[in-house]
Coordinates of C-alpha atoms in Angstrom, one line a residue:
Chain A
M15 CA -39.7 -2.2 31.3
A16 CA -37.1 0.5 30.2
E17 CA -37.9 1.7 26.7
P18 CA -36.0 -0.8 24.0
R19 CA -32.5 0.4 23.4
V20 CA -30.4 0.4 19.9
L21 CA -28.0 -2.4 20.4
I22 CA -24.6 -1.6 18.6
V23 CA -21.9 -4.6 18.1
G24 CA -18.4 -3.1 18.2
A25 CA -17.1 -0.4 20.1
G26 CA -14.3 0.9 17.8
L27 CA -14.5 4.2 16.0
A28 CA -17.6 3.5 13.5
G29 CA -19.5 1.6 17.0
L30 CA -19.1 4.4 19.3
A31 CA -19.5 7.6 16.6
A32 CA -23.1 5.8 15.9
A33 CA -23.9 5.7 19.7
V34 CA -23.2 9.3 19.5
G35 CA -25.2 10.2 16.4
L36 CA -28.0 8.4 18.1
A37 CA -27.8 9.7 21.9
R38 CA -27.9 13.3 19.7
A39 CA -31.0 12.4 18.6
G40 CA -32.3 11.2 21.4
F41 CA -31.9 7.3 21.4
A42 CA -30.0 5.7 24.1
S43 CA -27.9 2.4 23.0
L44 CA -26.2 -0.5 24.2
V45 CA -22.8 -0.9 22.7
V46 CA -21.1 -4.3 23.2
D47 CA -17.5 -5.2 22.5
Q48 CA -15.7 -8.5 23.0
A49 CA -12.7 -7.0 23.7
R50 CA -11.6 -5.7 27.2
A51 CA -11.6 -2.0 26.3
P52 CA -13.4 -0.5 23.7
G53 CA -11.1 0.5 20.6
G54 CA -11.8 -1.7 17.5
A55 CA -9.4 -2.6 15.7
I56 CA -7.2 0.4 15.2
H57 CA -7.6 2.1 18.8
R58 CA -7.0 -1.4 20.4
Q59 CA -5.9 -0.7 24.3
P60 CA -2.8 -1.4 25.7
L61 CA -2.6 -3.5 28.9
P62 CA -2.2 -1.4 32.2
G63 CA 1.5 -0.4 32.0
V64 CA 1.7 -0.4 28.3
A65 CA 2.5 2.7 26.5
A66 CA -0.3 3.8 24.1
H67 CA 0.7 3.4 20.5
G68 CA 0.0 5.3 17.4
L69 CA 0.5 8.7 16.1
P70 CA -0.4 11.7 18.2
A71 CA -3.4 12.8 15.9
Q72 CA -4.8 9.0 16.0
R73 CA -4.6 9.0 19.7
R74 CA -6.4 12.9 19.6
R75 CA -9.0 11.3 17.4
W76 CA -9.8 8.6 19.8
Q77 CA -9.7 10.8 22.8
N78 CA -12.1 13.2 21.3
L79 CA -14.7 10.3 20.5
R80 CA -14.5 8.9 24.0
A81 CA -15.0 12.5 25.3
E82 CA -18.3 12.9 23.2
V83 CA -19.1 9.2 24.3
T84 CA -19.1 10.4 28.1
A85 CA -21.1 14.0 27.7
E86 CA -24.2 11.7 26.7
G87 CA -24.0 10.3 30.1
D88 CA -26.3 7.1 30.3
R89 CA -27.4 7.4 26.9
I90 CA -24.8 5.1 25.9
E91 CA -23.5 1.9 27.9
I92 CA -20.9 0.4 27.1
L93 CA -20.5 -3.5 27.6
C94 CA -17.0 -5.0 26.9
N95 CA -16.4 -8.6 27.3
H96 CA -19.7 -9.5 25.5
R97 CA -20.3 -11.0 22.4
F98 CA -23.0 -10.6 19.8
A99 CA -24.4 -14.0 19.0
G100 CA -26.9 -13.0 16.7
I101 CA -30.5 -11.5 16.6
D102 CA -33.3 -14.1 15.5
A103 CA -36.8 -13.5 13.3
D104 CA -38.6 -12.8 16.4
G105 CA -35.6 -9.6 17.2
V106 CA -34.5 -11.3 20.3
A107 CA -30.6 -11.0 20.3
L108 CA -28.3 -13.2 21.9
L109 CA -25.3 -11.3 24.1
T110 CA -23.0 -14.1 25.7
G111 CA -20.2 -13.4 28.3
E112 CA -20.0 -12.9 32.1
R113 CA -23.5 -12.0 32.1
S114 CA -25.2 -13.7 29.2
R115 CA -28.5 -12.4 28.2
F116 CA -31.3 -12.1 25.6
I117 CA -32.7 -8.6 24.5
R118 CA -35.1 -7.0 22.3
P119 CA -33.1 -4.5 21.0
A120 CA -35.3 -1.4 19.1
A121 CA -32.8 -2.1 16.3
V122 CA -29.2 -3.2 15.3
I123 CA -25.9 -1.3 14.4
L124 CA -23.3 -4.0 13.3
A125 CA -19.6 -2.1 13.4
T126 CA -17.8 -5.1 13.5
G127 CA -15.0 -4.0 11.2
A128 CA -13.3 -6.1 8.8
T129 CA -11.7 -9.4 8.2
E130 CA -8.6 -9.7 6.7
R131 CA -8.0 -11.2 2.8
V132 CA -5.3 -14.3 2.6
V133 CA -4.6 -15.5 -0.1
P134 CA -4.5 -19.3 0.3
V135 CA -1.0 -20.8 0.0
P136 CA 0.3 -24.3 1.0
G137 CA 1.2 -24.3 4.5
W138 CA -1.0 -21.1 5.5
T139 CA -2.4 -23.3 8.3
L140 CA 0.9 -23.9 10.0
P141 CA 1.0 -22.5 13.7
G142 CA 3.2 -19.5 13.6
V143 CA 1.4 -18.3 10.5
T144 CA -1.1 -15.6 11.4
T145 CA -2.9 -12.8 9.8
V146 CA -0.8 -9.1 9.9
G147 CA -3.6 -8.2 12.0
A148 CA -2.9 -11.0 14.7
I149 CA 0.8 -9.7 14.9
Q150 CA -0.3 -5.9 15.4
T151 CA -3.0 -6.8 18.0
Q152 CA -0.3 -8.6 20.1
L153 CA 1.9 -5.7 19.9
K154 CA -0.6 -2.8 20.4
T155 CA -1.8 -5.1 23.2
T156 CA 1.4 -5.7 24.9
G157 CA 3.7 -3.4 23.7
E158 CA 5.9 -6.9 22.7
P159 CA 6.6 -7.5 18.8
P160 CA 6.6 -11.7 18.7
A161 CA 9.9 -13.3 19.6
G162 CA 12.3 -14.3 16.9
R163 CA 12.5 -13.7 13.1
V164 CA 9.3 -12.2 11.6
L165 CA 8.1 -12.4 7.5
L166 CA 5.6 -10.2 6.5
A167 CA 4.0 -10.9 3.1
G168 CA 0.9 -10.5 0.8
S169 CA -0.1 -6.9 -0.4
G170 CA -1.2 -3.7 0.6
P171 CA -0.3 -0.4 2.9
L172 CA -0.5 -2.2 6.1
L173 CA 2.6 -4.4 5.4
C174 CA 4.7 -1.5 5.6
A175 CA 2.5 0.1 8.4
A176 CA 3.2 -3.2 10.6
A177 CA 6.2 -3.9 9.8
A178 CA 7.3 0.0 10.8
E179 CA 5.4 -0.7 14.2
L180 CA 7.6 -3.9 14.5
A181 CA 11.0 -2.1 13.9
A182 CA 9.7 0.6 16.7
A183 CA 9.0 -1.8 19.1
G184 CA 12.7 -3.6 18.4
N185 CA 12.1 -6.7 16.0
P186 CA 12.1 -5.4 12.6
P187 CA 11.0 -8.4 10.2
V188 CA 13.5 -10.1 8.1
A189 CA 11.9 -8.6 5.0
I190 CA 8.6 -7.6 3.4
V191 CA 7.3 -9.5 0.4
E192 CA 5.0 -7.4 -1.7
A193 CA 3.0 -8.9 -4.6
G194 CA 2.7 -5.4 -6.1
R195 CA 5.2 -2.7 -7.6
P196 CA 3.9 0.2 -5.3
F197 CA 7.4 2.1 -5.9
R198 CA 6.5 2.2 -9.8
H199 CA 3.5 3.9 -9.3
A200 CA 4.8 7.4 -8.0
A201 CA 2.3 9.5 -9.8
D202 CA -0.7 7.6 -8.2
A203 CA 1.0 7.8 -4.7
L204 CA 1.6 11.7 -4.9
A205 CA -2.2 12.1 -5.8
L206 CA -3.1 10.3 -2.7
P207 CA -4.6 13.0 0.3
A208 CA -1.7 14.4 2.5
G209 CA -2.4 12.0 5.7
Y210 CA -1.7 9.1 3.8
L211 CA 1.4 10.3 2.3
A212 CA 2.7 11.7 5.6
E213 CA 1.9 8.1 7.7
A214 CA 3.6 6.1 4.4
S215 CA 6.6 8.2 4.7
A216 CA 7.0 7.9 8.3
H217 CA 6.6 4.1 7.9
L218 CA 9.1 4.0 5.2
A219 CA 11.5 6.2 6.9
R220 CA 11.6 3.5 9.9
L221 CA 12.1 0.8 7.7
L222 CA 15.0 2.2 5.7
L223 CA 16.5 2.8 9.0
A224 CA 15.9 -0.5 10.3
R225 CA 16.7 -1.6 6.7
V226 CA 14.1 -3.7 6.1
P227 CA 14.2 -5.4 2.5
I228 CA 11.1 -5.0 0.7
R229 CA 11.0 -7.6 -2.0
C230 CA 8.1 -6.3 -4.7
G231 CA 6.7 -8.2 -7.3
M232 CA 6.9 -11.6 -5.4
H233 CA 4.3 -13.9 -3.5
L234 CA 4.9 -16.4 -1.0
S235 CA 4.4 -19.8 -2.9
R236 CA 4.4 -21.9 -0.3
I237 CA 5.3 -22.4 3.8
D238 CA 6.8 -25.6 5.1
R239 CA 7.9 -26.4 8.5
H240 CA 11.4 -27.7 9.6
G241 CA 11.6 -28.5 13.3
D242 CA 10.5 -25.2 14.8
T243 CA 11.5 -23.1 11.6
L244 CA 9.1 -22.0 9.6
V245 CA 10.6 -21.9 5.5
A246 CA 8.7 -19.6 3.1
R247 CA 9.3 -19.5 -0.4
A248 CA 8.9 -16.2 -2.3
E249 CA 8.7 -16.2 -6.0
G250 CA 7.9 -13.8 -8.9
G251 CA 10.2 -12.4 -11.7
G252 CA 11.1 -15.6 -12.7
R253 CA 13.3 -16.3 -9.0
H254 CA 12.9 -17.2 -6.0
L255 CA 14.0 -16.7 -2.4
D256 CA 13.9 -18.7 0.7
F257 CA 13.2 -17.3 4.4
A258 CA 13.6 -19.2 7.4
V259 CA 11.4 -17.5 10.1
D260 CA 9.8 -17.9 13.3
R261 CA 6.7 -16.1 12.5
I262 CA 4.7 -15.4 9.5
G263 CA 2.0 -12.5 9.0
L264 CA 0.0 -12.9 6.0
H265 CA -1.9 -10.0 4.7
D266 CA -4.0 -9.2 1.1
G267 CA -6.2 -6.2 2.4
I268 CA -9.3 -6.2 4.1
R269 CA -12.9 -6.8 3.2
P270 CA -16.0 -6.0 5.6
N271 CA -17.1 -8.4 8.6
G272 CA -20.7 -7.4 8.6
Y273 CA -21.8 -10.9 9.6
G274 CA -25.2 -11.3 11.8
A275 CA -27.3 -9.4 9.9
A276 CA -29.6 -12.1 9.1
G277 CA -33.2 -11.2 8.5
T278 CA -35.3 -10.1 11.5
T279 CA -38.0 -7.6 12.4
V280 CA -36.0 -4.7 13.6
P281 CA -34.1 -2.4 11.6
V282 CA -30.3 -3.6 10.8
A283 CA -28.1 -1.2 9.6
L284 CA -24.1 -1.8 9.1
A285 CA -21.4 1.0 9.9
G286 CA -17.9 1.5 9.0
D287 CA -15.6 -1.1 7.9
A288 CA -18.5 -3.6 8.1
R289 CA -20.5 -1.7 5.7
E290 CA -17.5 -1.2 3.3
A291 CA -13.8 -1.8 4.2
L292 CA -12.4 2.2 3.8
G293 CA -10.5 2.3 6.8
A294 CA -10.2 3.9 10.0
R295 CA -10.8 7.9 8.6
A296 CA -13.8 6.8 6.9
A297 CA -15.2 4.7 9.9
L298 CA -15.7 7.9 12.2
E299 CA -17.4 9.5 9.5
D300 CA -19.7 6.6 8.5
G301 CA -20.3 5.9 12.1
R302 CA -21.8 9.2 12.7
R303 CA -23.7 8.9 9.3
A304 CA -25.1 5.6 10.4
G305 CA -26.3 6.5 13.6
A306 CA -28.1 9.9 12.5
A307 CA -29.6 7.8 9.6
L308 CA -31.4 4.9 12.0
A309 CA -32.2 7.8 14.1
A310 CA -34.3 9.4 11.2
R311 CA -35.6 5.8 10.7
L312 CA -36.8 5.4 14.1
A313 CA -38.2 8.5 14.4
G314 CA -40.3 8.2 10.9
R315 CA -38.2 11.3 9.4
P316 CA -36.5 11.1 6.0
V317 CA -33.1 9.3 5.8
P318 CA -30.3 11.1 5.0
P319 CA -28.1 9.9 1.9
D320 CA -25.6 6.8 2.9
M321 CA -22.4 8.6 1.1
S322 CA -21.0 12.1 2.0
P323 CA -18.3 13.9 0.0
A324 CA -15.8 12.9 3.1
L325 CA -16.9 9.1 2.3
E326 CA -16.6 9.3 -1.2
R327 CA -13.1 10.9 -0.9
E328 CA -12.1 8.2 1.2
R329 CA -13.3 5.4 -1.0
A330 CA -11.3 7.1 -3.9
A331 CA -8.2 7.0 -1.9
Q332 CA -8.7 3.5 -1.2
Q333 CA -9.3 2.7 -4.9
R334 CA -6.2 4.7 -5.5
L335 CA -3.9 2.5 -3.0
R336 CA -5.4 -0.8 -5.0
R337 CA -4.0 0.6 -7.8
I338 CA -0.8 1.3 -6.4
H339 CA -0.7 -2.0 -5.2
A340 CA -2.2 -3.9 -8.2
H341 CA -0.7 -7.3 -9.3
D342 CA -2.2 -10.5 -11.3
L343 CA -4.0 -12.3 -8.5
G344 CA -6.1 -14.1 -10.8
A345 CA -3.1 -16.1 -12.6
R346 CA -2.5 -16.8 -9.2
L347 CA -5.3 -18.2 -8.1
V348 CA -5.7 -20.2 -11.2
A349 CA -2.5 -21.7 -10.4
I350 CA -3.2 -22.7 -6.9
G351 CA -2.2 -26.4 -6.4
D352 CA -5.0 -29.0 -5.5
D353 CA -3.4 -29.7 -2.3
T354 CA -4.0 -26.2 -0.9
V355 CA -6.4 -25.6 2.1
L356 CA -9.0 -23.4 0.6
C357 CA -11.3 -23.7 3.6
R358 CA -9.2 -23.7 7.1
C359 CA -12.2 -24.8 8.9
E360 CA -13.2 -28.2 7.5
N361 CA -9.7 -28.9 5.5
R362 CA -11.2 -28.7 2.2
T363 CA -8.5 -28.0 -0.9
A364 CA -8.6 -26.5 -4.4
G365 CA -8.6 -30.0 -5.6
D366 CA -11.8 -30.6 -3.3
L367 CA -13.5 -27.7 -5.1
R368 CA -12.4 -28.6 -8.4
A369 CA -13.6 -32.4 -8.2
L370 CA -17.1 -30.8 -7.8
G371 CA -17.3 -30.4 -11.4
G372 CA -18.2 -27.4 -13.6
D373 CA -20.4 -24.8 -12.5
P374 CA -21.8 -26.0 -9.1
T375 CA -24.6 -24.1 -7.5
D376 CA -24.1 -22.2 -4.3
R377 CA -26.0 -25.0 -2.7
E378 CA -23.8 -27.7 -3.8
L379 CA -20.7 -25.6 -2.9
R380 CA -22.2 -25.4 0.3
L381 CA -23.7 -29.1 0.8
R382 CA -21.6 -31.2 -1.4
G383 CA -18.1 -29.1 -1.2
R384 CA -18.7 -28.1 2.6
F385 CA -17.5 -24.6 1.7
A386 CA -18.6 -21.7 3.9
M387 CA -20.3 -24.4 6.1
G388 CA -17.5 -24.5 8.9
R389 CA -17.0 -22.3 11.9
C390 CA -16.2 -19.2 10.4
Q391 CA -19.1 -19.5 7.8
G392 CA -17.0 -18.9 4.7
R393 CA -15.3 -15.6 6.0
F394 CA -11.7 -16.5 5.1
C395 CA -12.5 -19.0 2.1
G396 CA -15.6 -17.6 0.4
E397 CA -13.8 -15.1 -1.6
W398 CA -11.2 -17.5 -3.1
V399 CA -13.9 -20.3 -3.9
R400 CA -15.9 -17.5 -5.8
R401 CA -12.8 -16.6 -7.5
L402 CA -11.9 -20.1 -8.4
Q403 CA -15.4 -20.5 -9.9
G404 CA -14.9 -17.3 -12.0
D405 CA -18.1 -15.8 -10.0
D406 CA -18.6 -12.1 -10.2
P407 CA -19.0 -10.3 -7.8
A408 CA -16.4 -12.4 -5.8
D409 CA -17.5 -11.2 -2.4
A410 CA -21.2 -12.2 -2.5
P411 CA -21.6 -14.4 0.2
L412 CA -22.1 -18.3 0.0
G413 CA -25.5 -18.8 1.3
A414 CA -27.1 -16.5 4.2
V415 CA -25.6 -15.8 7.6
R416 CA -26.5 -18.8 10.0
L417 CA -27.3 -18.5 13.6
P418 CA -25.4 -18.2 16.0
V419 CA -22.9 -16.0 13.8
R420 CA -20.2 -17.9 15.9
P421 CA -20.2 -21.2 17.5
L422 CA -21.6 -21.1 21.0
P423 CA -21.2 -23.6 23.7
L424 CA -24.5 -24.6 25.1
A425 CA -23.8 -23.8 28.5
D426 CA -23.6 -19.9 27.1
L427 CA -27.5 -20.7 25.8
I428 CA -28.6 -21.9 29.3
D429 CA -26.5 -19.2 31.1
A430 CA -28.8 -16.6 29.2
G431 CA -32.0 -17.9 30.6
E432 CA -35.7 -17.0 29.1
P433 CA -35.7 -14.5 26.0
D434 CA -38.2 -12.3 28.3
E435 CA -37.1 -12.4 31.6
E436 CA -34.9 -8.9 31.6
N437 CA -34.4 -6.4 28.9
Chain B
M21 CA 3.6 -10.8 35.5
S22 CA 0.5 -11.1 37.4
G23 CA 0.4 -14.8 37.7
A24 CA 0.1 -17.9 35.7
I25 CA -2.6 -20.0 34.0
L26 CA -2.1 -23.6 33.8
W27 CA -1.8 -24.8 29.9
N28 CA -2.0 -28.7 29.8
G29 CA -1.0 -28.8 33.3
A30 CA 2.0 -26.6 33.1
P31 CA 2.2 -22.9 34.4
V32 CA 2.4 -20.6 31.9
A33 CA 3.0 -16.8 33.1
F34 CA 0.8 -14.1 32.0
R35 CA 0.3 -9.9 32.7
A36 CA -2.9 -8.5 33.9
G37 CA -5.4 -8.1 31.2
E38 CA -3.8 -10.2 28.5
S39 CA -5.4 -13.1 26.6
V40 CA -4.5 -16.8 27.1
A41 CA -3.2 -16.6 22.9
S42 CA -1.2 -13.8 24.2
A43 CA 0.4 -15.5 26.9
L44 CA 0.9 -18.7 24.8
A45 CA 2.6 -16.8 22.4
R46 CA 5.4 -15.2 24.4
A47 CA 6.1 -18.7 26.4
G48 CA 6.7 -19.8 22.7
I49 CA 3.6 -21.9 22.5
R50 CA 2.1 -22.0 19.1
A51 CA 0.6 -25.5 18.2
L52 CA -2.3 -25.2 20.4
G53 CA -3.3 -28.6 20.2
D54 CA -5.1 -30.7 17.0
L55 CA -8.5 -30.1 15.6
P56 CA -11.4 -32.8 14.6
T57 CA -10.5 -31.9 10.6
G58 CA -6.7 -32.9 11.1
Q59 CA -5.5 -29.3 11.3
E60 CA -3.5 -28.0 14.2
A61 CA -5.2 -25.1 16.3
A62 CA -3.3 -22.3 16.4
V63 CA -3.7 -18.6 16.4
F64 CA -4.8 -17.2 13.0
C65 CA -6.8 -14.0 12.6
G66 CA -6.1 -13.0 16.5
I67 CA -9.6 -11.3 16.9
G68 CA -12.4 -14.2 17.0
Q69 CA -13.2 -14.6 13.7
C70 CA -11.7 -17.8 12.4
Q71 CA -12.2 -20.0 15.3
G72 CA -8.6 -21.4 14.5
C73 CA -7.2 -21.3 18.4
L74 CA -9.9 -23.1 20.2
V75 CA -9.1 -24.6 23.4
S76 CA -10.7 -25.9 26.4
L77 CA -11.7 -24.2 29.5
D78 CA -13.9 -26.3 32.1
G79 CA -14.9 -28.4 29.1
R80 CA -16.4 -25.2 27.5
L81 CA -14.3 -24.5 23.7
V82 CA -13.4 -21.1 23.7
E83 CA -11.1 -18.9 21.8
A84 CA -7.8 -18.6 23.3
C85 CA -7.3 -15.0 21.6
L86 CA -10.7 -13.4 23.2
T87 CA -10.5 -15.3 26.3
P88 CA -8.8 -13.3 29.4
C89 CA -6.1 -14.8 31.8
R90 CA -6.9 -15.5 35.2
D91 CA -4.4 -16.9 37.8
G92 CA -4.9 -20.6 38.3
L93 CA -6.7 -21.1 34.9
R94 CA -6.7 -24.4 33.5
V95 CA -6.6 -24.2 29.8
A96 CA -5.9 -27.5 27.4
S97 CA -6.0 -28.5 24.4
A98 CA -9.2 -28.9 22.9
G99 CA -8.2 -32.7 21.5
A100 CA -9.2 -34.6 18.6
G101 CA -13.1 -35.4 19.0
N102 CA -14.1 -32.8 21.3
G103 CA -15.2 -30.2 18.9

């Protein structure tokens, strides 16, 4: 049997950088990714015949990393179209896909990126309402923007970036609804690193040219369906606007998607946005760090620190971006109507949460309230349940991650065979 | 286009390599059926995290956003009570 390899989940910037870090220290790895090609969310690869997306510097960053991976030869194996279902207490991990299998990795690095935060609003479960990331995924893959009228709403720099990409693809959004007032924070904005400023000004120039209105200080208060049309109401500053559209993209920032690190016997580490949502620039750096740190741990050498000056700079930049986009989310959450769905998986509302009475325990939130018990394990409701409860910190998970980390047809389990048939 | 999948029996064209969700979106199909909770199945996150776009493929529930198209692939609404 071959020596156990490190299992890396996610072949984006962080995952591949970690694989290179491990390989340079002499450790082989298997990198699995659910997509059909490496790239992750940022460098999601276009279909054959579709032009590459992104700025030239971003494309160079990815090509350089791919070259580093290739240079390591068979120390790095990339397995696409396969998914990680979790690792159990005995150190057995399950991968599903065309060749489902159990493996015993030497260690695991979760480089599973970020989850988009979306503030719940009545109607956010309607077909046609997606995350902004879902719209970007379609655009990056097919080169085609969604057909019809598109509205982007929420908060954060991604709204303008995605709107600019839609404009460049020939279908600018009818408007951007931004809860913050970023243009009132010029001093903070000018103190951002040069790369951030260059990107933001390129996006804003495109939005000006395409005449995309940016409605600052407003947020969606509800979405209704009239026939095939979605009608979104934006409120703020004592006024309201209605938008009749075909697609709505929602986005209120990102949070780590570090699911799957339940207790096991082998070392498990997080890398990139899955560890701390600091964005693409940090993901590459943090992947290298995670790979080198795990190699040191496996070799019994002193483990290097988990922050670096470069990561500190990215963290400061992200904090600055949050200040620039600051808005009173707390007041909006407190005012969420009882009929607003919080848990999309099991259709549990703010009213269901309030009906649990004062100060329910996490166990009561889960077992009586059914929050975080659905198929997504609380990725999309956990923070809002916490915030409505007044819990601090709001990002603490509502209980442990359950295996499998995503729903699994029994057939996948049967296809995988026995845990020790193959490594 | 490199072929067609069958969505609830009706052909939907797709481009080589794209997901079921992507082909359905181009065809203007946003509502993917009813989930047991009473919600409609539909793409939300687009990257396999929310499980909102579950559809039936040979009796297996799969995420439309992660399932690659193949010519003649039969995909159907998951349907109430099938989850």
